[in-house]
Coordinates of C-alpha atoms in Angstrom, one line a residue:
M8 CA 145.2 87.2 170.2
S9 CA 141.4 87.7 170.0
A10 CA 139.1 85.8 167.6
L11 CA 138.8 88.9 165.6
E12 CA 142.5 89.3 165.3
A13 CA 142.9 85.6 164.3
A14 CA 140.2 86.0 161.7
A15 CA 142.1 89.0 160.3
G16 CA 145.2 86.9 159.8
G17 CA 146.9 88.2 163.0
H18 CA 146.6 91.9 162.2
P19 CA 145.6 93.9 165.3
A20 CA 142.0 95.1 165.0
Q21 CA 141.8 98.8 164.0
P22 CA 139.7 101.1 166.2
I23 CA 136.3 102.0 164.7
R24 CA 135.4 105.5 165.9
V25 CA 132.0 106.9 165.3
R26 CA 132.5 110.5 164.3
R27 CA 129.7 113.1 164.5
I28 CA 130.2 115.3 161.4
R29 CA 128.5 117.9 159.3
F30 CA 129.3 119.0 155.8
R31 CA 128.6 122.2 153.9
Y32 CA 126.4 121.1 151.0
D33 CA 125.3 124.7 150.3
T34 CA 128.8 125.2 148.7
L35 CA 127.7 123.0 145.8
A36 CA 126.1 124.5 142.6
P37 CA 123.0 126.6 143.4
G38 CA 120.7 124.6 141.1
P39 CA 120.0 123.2 137.6
A40 CA 120.1 126.6 136.0
A41 CA 123.9 126.8 136.7
A42 CA 124.8 124.3 134.0
P43 CA 128.7 124.5 134.2
E44 CA 128.6 124.1 138.0
R45 CA 126.1 121.3 137.9
H46 CA 128.8 118.8 137.0
Y47 CA 130.5 119.1 140.4
V48 CA 133.2 116.5 139.8
Q49 CA 135.8 118.6 138.0
G50 CA 133.1 119.5 135.4
D51 CA 133.1 115.9 134.3
L52 CA 129.8 114.8 132.9
V53 CA 129.9 111.0 133.5
M54 CA 131.7 111.0 136.8
S55 CA 129.2 113.6 138.2
H56 CA 126.3 111.3 137.4
V57 CA 128.2 108.1 138.6
V58 CA 129.0 109.7 142.0
A59 CA 125.4 111.0 142.3
V60 CA 124.0 107.5 141.7
L61 CA 126.4 105.9 144.1
S62 CA 125.5 108.5 146.8
A63 CA 121.8 107.8 146.1
L64 CA 122.4 104.0 146.7
F65 CA 124.1 104.5 150.0
P66 CA 121.4 105.4 152.5
E67 CA 119.2 102.3 151.9
G68 CA 122.3 100.2 151.3
E69 CA 123.8 101.3 154.6
D70 CA 120.5 100.5 156.4
F71 CA 120.6 97.0 154.8
F72 CA 124.1 96.4 155.9
V73 CA 123.3 97.4 159.5
R74 CA 120.3 95.1 159.6
S75 CA 122.2 92.2 158.1
V76 CA 125.0 92.5 160.7
R77 CA 122.9 93.3 163.7
H78 CA 120.7 90.3 163.1
Y79 CA 123.6 88.2 164.4
A80 CA 125.0 90.6 167.0
D81 CA 123.6 88.6 170.0
Q82 CA 125.2 85.4 168.7
I83 CA 128.7 86.9 168.8
S84 CA 130.7 85.7 171.9
D85 CA 134.0 87.5 171.1
P86 CA 134.1 90.9 172.8
A87 CA 136.4 92.4 170.2
L88 CA 134.0 91.6 167.4
S89 CA 131.0 92.8 169.4
T90 CA 132.8 96.1 169.9
A91 CA 133.6 96.3 166.2
I92 CA 130.0 95.6 165.3
A93 CA 128.9 98.5 167.5
G94 CA 131.4 100.8 165.7
F95 CA 130.4 99.5 162.3
T96 CA 126.8 100.2 163.1
G97 CA 127.4 103.7 164.3
Q98 CA 129.6 104.6 161.3
E99 CA 127.1 103.2 158.8
V100 CA 124.1 105.0 160.3
T101 CA 126.1 108.2 160.1
H102 CA 127.0 107.5 156.5
G103 CA 123.4 107.1 155.6
R104 CA 122.4 110.3 157.3
Q105 CA 125.1 112.4 155.6
H106 CA 124.4 110.9 152.2
R107 CA 120.7 111.7 152.6
E108 CA 121.6 115.3 153.1
L109 CA 123.9 115.3 150.1
N110 CA 121.3 113.5 148.0
D111 CA 118.7 116.2 148.8
R112 CA 121.2 118.8 147.5
L113 CA 122.0 116.8 144.4
A114 CA 118.3 116.5 143.7
Q115 CA 118.0 120.3 143.8
M116 CA 120.8 120.3 141.2
G117 CA 118.8 118.0 138.9
Y118 CA 120.1 114.5 139.7
P119 CA 117.5 111.7 140.2
T120 CA 118.7 110.7 143.7
R121 CA 115.2 110.4 145.1
R122 CA 114.1 108.0 142.3
V123 CA 117.2 105.9 142.8
D124 CA 116.7 105.9 146.5
R125 CA 113.1 104.6 146.1
R126 CA 114.0 101.9 143.7
T127 CA 116.9 100.8 145.9
R128 CA 114.5 100.6 148.9
T129 CA 112.1 98.4 146.8
G130 CA 114.9 96.1 145.5
L131 CA 116.4 95.6 149.0
A132 CA 113.0 94.9 150.4
R133 CA 112.6 92.1 147.9
L134 CA 116.0 90.7 148.9
Q135 CA 115.0 90.9 152.5
R136 CA 111.8 88.9 151.8
W137 CA 113.3 86.3 149.4
T138 CA 116.6 85.3 151.1
V139 CA 117.8 83.9 154.4
P140 CA 119.7 86.1 156.9
R141 CA 123.0 84.4 156.3
Y142 CA 122.9 85.1 152.6
R143 CA 122.1 88.7 153.2
L144 CA 125.1 88.9 155.5
A145 CA 127.2 87.4 152.7
V146 CA 125.9 90.1 150.3
T147 CA 126.8 92.7 152.9
A148 CA 130.3 91.4 153.1
A149 CA 130.6 91.3 149.3
L150 CA 129.5 94.9 148.9
E151 CA 131.7 96.0 151.8
H152 CA 134.6 94.6 149.7
Y153 CA 133.6 96.8 146.8
T154 CA 133.3 99.9 149.0
A155 CA 136.6 99.2 150.7
T156 CA 138.4 98.6 147.4
L157 CA 137.2 101.9 146.0
A158 CA 137.8 103.7 149.3
E159 CA 141.4 102.6 149.6
T160 CA 142.0 103.4 145.9
L161 CA 140.8 106.9 146.7
L162 CA 143.0 107.2 149.7
S163 CA 146.1 105.7 148.2
D164 CA 146.1 107.2 144.6
P165 CA 146.5 111.0 144.2
V166 CA 145.1 110.7 140.7
A167 CA 141.9 109.2 142.1
R168 CA 141.6 112.1 144.5
D169 CA 142.3 114.7 141.7
V170 CA 139.4 113.3 139.8
L171 CA 137.1 114.5 142.5
G172 CA 138.4 118.1 142.4
D173 CA 138.0 120.2 145.6
S174 CA 134.2 120.4 146.1
E175 CA 132.5 119.4 149.3
V176 CA 131.6 116.1 147.7
R177 CA 135.3 115.3 147.8
S178 CA 135.4 115.9 151.5
V179 CA 132.3 113.6 152.0
L180 CA 133.9 110.8 150.0
L181 CA 137.3 111.1 151.8
W182 CA 135.6 110.8 155.2
H183 CA 133.4 107.9 153.9
A184 CA 136.5 106.2 152.4
L185 CA 138.4 106.4 155.7
E186 CA 135.6 104.9 157.7
E187 CA 134.9 102.2 155.1
S188 CA 138.6 101.3 155.4
E189 CA 138.3 101.2 159.2
H190 CA 135.4 98.7 159.3
K191 CA 136.0 96.8 156.1
A192 CA 136.3 93.4 157.8
V193 CA 133.4 93.6 160.3
A194 CA 130.7 92.1 158.1
F195 CA 133.1 89.5 156.8
D196 CA 134.2 88.5 160.3
T197 CA 130.6 88.3 161.5
Y198 CA 129.8 86.1 158.6
R199 CA 132.6 83.7 159.5
A200 CA 131.8 83.8 163.2
V201 CA 128.2 82.6 162.6
G202 CA 129.3 79.7 160.3
G203 CA 129.0 81.2 156.9
T204 CA 130.6 78.9 154.2
E205 CA 133.1 79.8 151.6
R206 CA 130.7 78.5 148.9
M207 CA 127.9 80.9 149.9
R208 CA 130.4 83.8 150.3
I209 CA 131.8 83.4 146.9
L210 CA 128.5 82.8 145.2
A211 CA 127.1 85.9 146.9
M212 CA 130.0 87.9 145.5
V213 CA 129.4 86.7 141.9
I214 CA 125.7 87.3 142.0
T215 CA 126.0 90.7 143.8
S216 CA 128.7 91.9 141.4
F217 CA 126.3 91.5 138.4
G218 CA 123.5 93.1 140.3
F219 CA 125.4 96.0 141.7
L220 CA 127.3 96.9 138.5
G221 CA 124.1 96.6 136.5
V222 CA 122.2 98.8 138.8
V223 CA 124.9 101.5 138.8
A224 CA 125.1 101.4 135.0
L225 CA 121.3 101.5 134.5
H226 CA 120.7 104.4 136.9
T227 CA 123.7 106.3 135.5
T228 CA 122.5 105.9 132.0
L229 CA 119.0 107.1 132.9
S230 CA 120.4 110.0 134.8
M231 CA 122.5 111.1 131.9
L232 CA 119.7 110.8 129.4
A233 CA 117.9 113.5 131.4
D234 CA 120.9 115.8 131.2
R235 CA 121.1 118.1 128.2
A236 CA 124.9 118.1 128.4
T237 CA 124.8 114.4 127.4
Y238 CA 123.7 115.3 123.9
H239 CA 126.8 117.4 123.3
P240 CA 128.9 114.8 121.4
V241 CA 132.3 116.3 122.1
R242 CA 131.7 116.6 125.8
L243 CA 130.2 113.1 126.0
I244 CA 133.1 111.5 124.1
R245 CA 135.7 113.4 126.2
S246 CA 134.0 112.3 129.4
L247 CA 133.7 108.6 128.3
T248 CA 137.3 108.6 127.3
A249 CA 138.3 109.9 130.8
L250 CA 136.1 107.2 132.4
R251 CA 137.9 104.5 130.4
H252 CA 141.2 105.6 132.0
S253 CA 139.8 106.2 135.4
P254 CA 142.0 105.1 138.4
F255 CA 139.0 103.3 139.8
L256 CA 138.9 101.0 136.8
T257 CA 142.5 99.9 136.5
R258 CA 143.6 96.3 136.3
S259 CA 144.9 96.4 139.8
V260 CA 141.5 97.4 141.1
M261 CA 139.8 94.7 139.1
R262 CA 142.3 92.1 140.4
R263 CA 141.6 93.2 144.0
L264 CA 137.9 92.9 143.5
R265 CA 138.3 89.4 142.0
D266 CA 140.5 88.4 144.9
Y267 CA 137.4 88.1 147.1
T268 CA 136.5 84.9 145.2
R269 CA 139.7 83.2 146.3
I270 CA 139.3 80.4 148.8
G271 CA 140.6 81.6 152.2
F272 CA 140.4 85.3 151.3
H273 CA 140.2 87.8 154.2
P274 CA 139.8 91.6 153.7
D275 CA 142.9 92.2 155.8
D276 CA 145.0 90.3 153.2
H277 CA 145.1 93.9 151.8
D278 CA 146.7 95.5 154.9
N279 CA 145.6 99.1 155.3
T280 CA 147.4 99.8 158.6
A281 CA 149.8 102.3 157.1
L282 CA 147.0 103.9 155.1
L283 CA 144.9 104.5 158.1
A284 CA 147.9 105.8 160.1
E285 CA 148.4 108.4 157.4
W286 CA 144.8 109.5 156.8
V287 CA 143.3 109.7 160.3
P288 CA 145.5 112.6 161.2
R289 CA 145.3 114.1 157.6
L290 CA 141.6 114.3 158.0
F291 CA 140.9 114.6 161.7
G292 CA 144.2 115.5 163.4
E293 CA 144.9 118.8 165.0
Q294 CA 145.5 120.3 161.6
G295 CA 143.2 117.9 159.7
S296 CA 141.3 119.1 156.7
L297 CA 138.0 117.9 158.1
T298 CA 138.5 118.6 161.8
D299 CA 136.3 121.7 161.6
R300 CA 133.5 119.5 160.3
L301 CA 133.3 117.5 163.5
V302 CA 130.3 118.3 165.7

């Protein structure tokens, strides 16, 4: 058993494949003038803005993750973990590239993705200057737990997938979710391998949670305030009510996020082997729904 497998509680390491892929963003709404189509997540006001904000956070966030992990790459002696870091890096770079293209399209549709991207770059630059590398790696592992939790909720819950409708954004998020699930333990295992403590790991999760959720809430609110549809009371109330019952905000999702603060936690405590075995062929098998997107 390799060190990586041991860190994962004995689960065999999942392969991390870097997929070259291209999506069809021109199938989204043609622009701000097309008001009904602008809200591309099943016509839902709030979720359309939330997804746009999250997408705008990803490019700079993914770059930060890659820097944080690669800082320690030459200190890793276990070949399995080194291979996983290479796969993690390749996937995250591709995620950032695809979300930049999506964000350009969302900006054309009236979403403030460029502003969110600039502010994210500024905030992460401050974090880079003011903190030590090991803490930044702990922050990366914490945020990877958020993305993996939301990703596996999307893959495992049909209701969560129905929320996204059938737009190209759904395809992007399914692909992203699969790959987040494939590499969810890499930053965590790197943190452990370089001597990261449980105290710093848990503290980073608590601090990061407040910052991440606050940033998403702030940018989503500002984005919605610039959208005329927000001032339609019936539509706003209907959308907020739907958000309250979102499959991404259930008690089980909240418990899983909090589980990260348990002493001895590992991402593979939530085994996703069967989930990956189902979704890799569903998306990229011979008849996979995204096979034609591969370059």
